Amino acid sequence: MMLSDEESNLPSILLVDDNETILQMLRTLFRANGFQVQSAMNGVAALDLVQKGRCDIVICDVMMPQLGGFDFLKEVRAIPEASHIPFVFLSALAEKEEVHAGLKSGVDDYVTKPFDPEHLLAVVRGKLTRSSELHARGVQLQEKFQKRVIHTLSHEFRTPLVAINTGAELLLEHAESLSEDRTRTLLEAIYRGGQRLERLVNDFMLIQQVEAGIAGRLFQERAEHMVVADLVQETMESQYDAELCNECSFSFKNQAPHQKAYLYRPQFQDVMVRIFENAGKFSSKGGAIEVQLRREDGYLVLEVHDRGIGVSSSQVEQAMEMFGQVGRETLEQQGGGLGLALVSRYIELFSGSFALHEREGGGTTAQIRIPISQSA
C-alpha cells in the first residue's frame, strides 16, 4: 500500500506482541498520537517487517512463540541497516533478572504490563528524540570525515604529482641545455614524488588489509616468538628513512635484552618505522630521539621519546584516527594521516596497546605495551 506524503513523514513504530487485545490497544494508542503503525504477533513476522521496510522504533513483548523478544532483538542488531533502531520491551514480569538481561542485550528501555499509556508514549517519544539526535550527530561526523579525507588526499596526491610533472616537463623541453647538476636535481625531485605516491598507495593497501582481516590472518599464520630488542635494534640501524626522520640521531636504552614477544616481523618493524619517522617528522633537524625498552608487569614496554612540537592530550585521539593529522592547518606534513592509525591496529593484533603522551619539558612519548611471550 502506497503511503501519502503526510503519512510517510510520520514516525514509524513496529508493535510486536502475541496478545491480540494488547496489540489492538497499542495500535489505537499510537495511531491516535500521530504514528505510522506496523504490527506482528511474533518475532519471526516482525523480523520480516524490519527487513522489508522503514522502522523508527520497536515496542516488543518478551515472551512470544517462535522467536522471543531477546532473540528478535539479537537478530535485528545483526542487520547493519537496522542495528540502530531503539527497542522498548513490554512484559508482565517485573523480575530484576529479566530487566538486567534485557539491558545487557541492548534494549533501550523496559516497561512492565499493565502499562500507563501516557508513560509509554513519553518513553517512545524520548527514545525517538534521542535517536534523531544521534543520527544527526552521525551525519555531521561523516561529513566532517569525508571533508578531511578529500582535503588530505587532494593535497597528498597533488604535491608529488606537481613535482613529477614539472620535473618531467623541464627535462623534455630543455634536455639539451640543462647542466648535469640541474638534470640530477630534477630527476631526484621526480623520484621523491614517486616515492611519496608509492608510500601513500601502500598505506591505503595496508589499511584495507587490516580492515578486511587479511593482516590478522597473516599474523595468525606467521607470527613467532621473537626477541623484541633485536627487532628494535635492527630497525634503528637499517629500516627507517633517515630523510623522513629529519636526520635525527637515535639512542637505545635496552633493559630487556632477552625478552620475547609473539610477533610477525614485517608488521612489528612497520610499526617501529612509523613511530620513528613520526617522531623525527616533528623534531628539529638532527634532533635526538630516545628509545627505551623495559619489562613491566608481564609486558614489554617500548617508549620512543622526542623533543618535537609535542601533542596535547586533546590532540591524541585525532592523531590516531584514519586521515588524522595534528596541526595540519599550520604545519606542513607529508603522509595521508594513516601512519598512527595503522600502528594502533597492528598493536591490537599483538594483544597490546599503543598510546601517545605529552612529554614533560616538550615533545611526545609514543608507548607500546605488548605481552611477554610465555614461550621459553
XYZ file of C-alpha atoms in Angstrom:
376
model
C 0.000 0.000 0.000
C 1.359 3.402 -1.017
C 1.583 5.993 1.737
C 0.637 9.612 1.253
C 3.385 12.235 1.676
C 1.892 13.206 5.025
C 1.827 9.595 6.249
C 5.382 8.912 5.078
C 6.635 11.747 7.303
C 5.083 10.191 10.413
C 7.378 8.225 12.756
C 7.066 4.512 12.061
C 6.561 2.167 15.010
C 6.598 -1.624 14.963
C 4.422 -3.305 17.634
C 5.162 -6.952 18.471
C 3.020 -8.929 20.915
C 1.346 -12.337 20.813
C -1.730 -10.986 22.646
C -4.176 -9.590 20.070
C -6.021 -7.495 22.675
C -2.843 -5.722 23.799
C -1.751 -5.338 20.199
C -5.011 -3.634 19.289
C -4.731 -1.296 22.280
C -1.232 -0.319 21.182
C -2.330 0.233 17.573
C -5.133 2.530 18.703
C -2.852 4.450 21.082
C -0.087 5.155 18.602
C -2.279 5.846 15.568
C -4.199 8.383 17.631
C -0.905 10.070 18.520
C 0.499 10.505 15.044
C 2.415 7.296 14.354
C 2.577 5.107 11.290
C 1.901 1.650 12.777
C 3.029 -1.850 11.783
C 2.343 -4.892 13.920
C 3.212 -8.564 14.268
C 2.302 -11.358 16.705
C 5.746 -12.973 16.907
C 9.405 -12.241 16.308
C 9.596 -14.107 13.002
C 6.882 -11.993 11.375
C 8.315 -8.839 12.961
C 11.792 -9.583 11.621
C 10.351 -9.871 8.128
C 8.774 -6.398 8.504
C 12.068 -4.899 9.726
C 13.908 -6.332 6.722
C 11.307 -5.099 4.244
C 10.596 -1.539 5.311
C 11.315 1.520 7.388
C 11.024 1.260 11.153
C 11.931 4.034 13.589
C 11.249 2.227 16.895
C 10.105 -1.193 18.152
C 7.757 -1.960 21.049
C 8.149 -5.656 21.747
C 6.846 -8.275 24.153
C 9.467 -10.501 25.784
C 7.705 -13.861 25.907
C 6.430 -14.876 22.440
C 6.204 -18.090 20.388
C 8.626 -18.946 17.556
C 11.037 -16.076 18.240
C 11.025 -14.363 21.636
C 11.862 -10.753 22.350
C 15.524 -11.234 23.262
C 16.219 -13.361 20.175
C 14.316 -10.929 17.953
C 16.439 -8.062 19.315
C 19.608 -10.039 18.639
C 18.537 -10.693 15.037
C 17.750 -7.006 14.415
C 21.063 -5.863 15.925
C 22.817 -8.139 13.417
C 21.285 -6.209 10.478
C 23.604 -3.241 9.747
C 20.803 -1.062 8.349
C 18.569 -1.739 11.362
C 21.046 -2.096 14.234
C 20.383 1.476 15.434
C 16.593 1.032 15.892
C 15.535 1.737 19.522
C 13.862 -1.167 21.347
C 11.392 -0.900 24.215
C 10.433 -4.201 25.856
C 6.994 -4.888 27.326
C 6.475 -7.680 29.829
C 4.150 -8.728 32.622
C 7.205 -9.947 34.527
C 8.983 -7.398 36.655
C 11.825 -9.596 37.800
C 15.112 -7.734 38.170
C 16.990 -10.535 36.417
C 14.843 -10.145 33.313
C 15.312 -6.363 33.298
C 19.065 -6.777 33.625
C 19.108 -9.381 30.851
C 17.230 -7.009 28.560
C 19.542 -4.088 29.266
C 22.640 -6.245 28.746
C 21.300 -7.465 25.403
C 20.979 -3.891 24.146
C 17.350 -2.972 24.808
C 16.845 0.785 25.201
C 14.099 0.697 27.827
C 11.782 -1.621 29.709
C 8.082 -1.086 30.526
C 6.056 -3.567 32.604
C 2.439 -4.566 31.989
C -0.066 -3.234 32.753
C 1.411 -0.038 31.348
C 0.309 3.583 31.650
C -0.388 4.817 28.062
C 0.961 8.306 28.789
C 4.120 6.887 30.299
C 4.638 4.580 27.312
C 4.105 7.475 24.896
C 6.639 9.573 26.807
C 9.189 6.752 26.706
C 8.734 6.252 22.953
C 8.950 9.962 22.152
C 12.071 10.292 24.293
C 13.755 7.401 22.501
C 12.843 8.825 19.081
C 14.227 12.242 20.030
C 17.468 10.679 21.211
C 17.678 8.512 18.101
C 17.174 11.575 15.882
C 19.904 13.468 17.737
C 22.331 10.566 17.379
C 21.523 10.273 13.670
C 22.145 13.984 13.124
C 25.425 13.732 15.018
C 26.427 10.726 12.930
C 25.724 12.625 9.711
C 27.832 15.551 10.941
C 30.745 13.279 11.825
C 30.512 11.510 8.475
C 30.538 14.799 6.586
C 33.480 16.029 8.654
C 35.390 12.820 7.962
C 34.648 12.998 4.233
C 35.898 16.577 4.068
C 39.082 15.617 5.904
C 39.697 12.692 3.545
C 39.130 14.832 0.456
C 41.387 17.609 1.792
C 44.164 15.190 2.752
C 44.064 13.179 -0.449
C 43.893 16.205 -2.733
C 46.993 17.625 -1.043
C 48.897 14.347 -0.801
C 48.319 13.435 -4.461
C 48.680 16.916 -5.906
C 52.006 17.857 -4.292
C 54.119 14.931 -5.585
C 52.328 14.988 -8.937
C 53.320 18.637 -9.396
C 56.956 17.728 -8.722
C 56.817 14.795 -11.136
C 55.039 16.641 -13.931
C 57.066 19.841 -13.616
C 60.360 17.976 -13.468
C 59.479 15.774 -16.436
C 58.303 18.773 -18.468
C 61.570 20.670 -17.862
C 63.624 17.623 -18.813
C 61.669 17.102 -22.018
C 61.759 20.741 -23.115
C 65.289 21.678 -22.048
C 67.188 18.396 -22.022
C 69.998 19.706 -24.230
C 70.591 22.945 -22.308
C 70.316 21.681 -18.723
C 73.511 21.170 -16.753
C 74.283 17.789 -15.258
C 73.627 19.077 -11.732
C 70.296 20.602 -12.730
C 69.268 17.405 -14.504
C 70.115 15.353 -11.438
C 68.146 17.731 -9.183
C 65.074 17.355 -11.380
C 65.419 13.576 -11.501
C 65.699 13.452 -7.706
C 62.542 15.569 -7.372
C 60.693 13.196 -9.717
C 61.974 10.206 -7.756
C 60.934 11.689 -4.401
C 57.489 12.474 -5.791
C 57.123 8.891 -6.975
C 58.269 7.555 -3.615
C 55.752 9.739 -1.807
C 52.929 8.482 -4.012
C 54.070 4.902 -3.522
C 54.019 5.291 0.281
C 50.525 6.759 0.096
C 49.204 3.911 -2.062
C 50.922 1.319 0.164
C 49.288 2.842 3.246
C 45.869 2.573 1.610
C 46.509 -1.048 0.723
C 47.670 -1.827 4.267
C 44.685 -0.219 5.953
C 42.406 -2.187 3.619
C 44.228 -5.397 4.576
C 43.766 -4.602 8.257
C 40.063 -3.730 7.901
C 39.417 -6.825 5.765
C 41.093 -9.135 8.296
C 43.981 -10.074 5.975
C 46.587 -8.603 8.345
C 45.062 -10.620 11.186
C 45.277 -13.846 9.205
C 48.922 -13.129 8.301
C 49.682 -12.623 11.988
C 47.965 -15.880 12.961
C 49.785 -17.850 10.260
C 53.281 -16.349 10.503
C 53.827 -14.887 13.985
C 56.759 -16.232 16.020
C 58.264 -15.788 19.472
C 60.910 -13.141 18.804
C 63.451 -11.140 20.846
C 61.983 -7.637 20.744
C 65.259 -5.819 21.482
C 66.850 -7.404 18.412
C 63.983 -6.224 16.191
C 64.182 -2.703 17.599
C 67.965 -2.560 17.088
C 67.683 -3.893 13.545
C 65.011 -1.328 12.670
C 67.066 1.517 14.145
C 70.114 0.520 12.138
C 68.672 -0.083 8.704
C 64.922 0.063 8.201
C 63.736 3.652 8.554
C 64.185 6.528 6.077
C 66.753 8.966 7.520
C 65.371 11.837 5.440
C 61.825 11.264 6.696
C 63.249 11.100 10.233
C 64.693 14.595 9.729
C 68.278 13.281 10.113
C 67.649 12.729 13.846
C 70.008 10.610 15.950
C 68.689 7.616 17.880
C 69.802 6.140 21.202
C 68.571 2.833 22.627
C 68.320 2.052 26.349
C 67.720 -1.691 26.449
C 66.581 -3.020 29.848
C 65.016 -6.228 28.480
C 67.691 -7.685 26.190
C 66.403 -11.271 26.012
C 62.626 -10.942 26.408
C 60.443 -12.302 23.632
C 57.003 -11.432 22.317
C 54.726 -13.184 19.833
C 55.060 -11.083 16.681
C 55.039 -11.133 12.901
C 58.344 -9.468 11.956
C 57.224 -7.305 8.971
C 54.258 -5.920 10.903
C 56.273 -5.080 14.023
C 59.063 -3.466 12.016
C 56.477 -1.436 10.103
C 55.158 -0.239 13.481
C 58.655 0.793 14.577
C 59.432 2.582 11.299
C 56.218 4.584 11.500
C 56.836 5.594 15.108
C 60.468 6.555 14.385
C 59.524 8.587 11.314
C 56.625 10.252 13.132
C 58.977 11.269 15.962
C 61.536 12.623 13.505
C 58.991 14.452 11.380
C 58.019 16.719 14.272
C 61.532 17.168 15.664
C 64.101 19.768 14.688
C 66.603 18.583 12.086
C 69.317 16.483 13.665
C 67.475 16.253 16.980
C 67.821 13.420 19.474
C 65.260 10.613 19.781
C 65.474 8.237 22.743
C 64.216 4.655 22.555
C 63.706 2.663 25.761
C 62.668 -0.964 26.304
C 61.801 -2.410 29.712
C 59.801 -5.170 31.380
C 56.734 -4.228 33.442
C 54.026 -6.471 34.941
C 54.155 -9.195 32.307
C 54.502 -6.732 29.430
C 57.322 -5.313 27.379
C 57.067 -1.535 27.336
C 58.713 0.223 24.404
C 58.857 4.012 24.503
C 60.064 6.466 21.864
C 60.758 9.961 23.242
C 61.234 13.021 21.068
C 61.684 16.731 21.753
C 59.485 17.890 18.900
C 56.439 20.149 18.906
C 54.531 17.750 21.161
C 50.938 16.605 21.135
C 48.406 17.749 23.710
C 46.053 15.315 25.426
C 43.182 16.784 23.401
C 45.015 16.001 20.125
C 45.883 12.367 20.855
C 42.577 10.916 19.620
C 42.780 12.903 16.374
C 46.374 11.800 15.792
C 45.390 8.120 15.869
C 42.303 8.428 13.658
C 42.432 7.467 9.995
C 43.439 10.559 7.980
C 44.066 12.354 11.275
C 46.855 14.945 11.154
C 47.525 17.192 14.111
C 48.179 20.846 13.272
C 47.795 20.336 9.537
C 46.494 23.887 9.159
C 49.740 25.459 10.382
C 52.404 22.773 9.896
C 53.438 21.260 6.570
C 53.277 17.450 6.747
C 53.795 14.560 4.395
C 51.617 11.469 4.556
C 47.976 10.572 4.309
C 47.341 10.548 8.048
C 47.201 6.750 8.181
C 50.512 6.030 9.944
C 49.467 6.043 13.596
C 46.085 4.512 12.748
C 47.965 1.557 11.268
C 50.266 1.402 14.286
C 47.285 1.232 16.639
C 45.605 -1.533 14.641
C 48.786 -3.610 14.362
C 49.383 -3.382 18.113
C 45.844 -4.650 18.688
C 46.782 -7.737 16.650
C 49.676 -8.278 19.061
C 47.206 -8.119 22.023
C 48.941 -4.932 23.131
C 48.172 -1.252 23.495
C 49.502 1.955 21.956
C 49.382 5.436 23.425
C 50.775 8.924 22.893
C 51.690 11.141 25.834
C 52.691 14.766 26.102
C 56.270 14.817 27.403
C 57.263 16.986 30.324
C 59.585 19.693 29.046
C 58.247 19.423 25.494
C 57.888 16.687 22.927
C 55.967 13.428 22.744
C 56.322 9.891 24.051
C 54.923 7.041 21.955
C 54.382 3.975 24.146
C 53.794 0.377 23.087
C 52.855 -2.371 25.559
C 52.908 -5.978 24.319
C 52.616 -9.202 26.340
C 55.850 -11.017 27.113
C 55.940 -14.355 25.333
C 55.295 -17.388 27.515
C 57.493 -19.483 25.240
C 60.975 -20.264 26.525
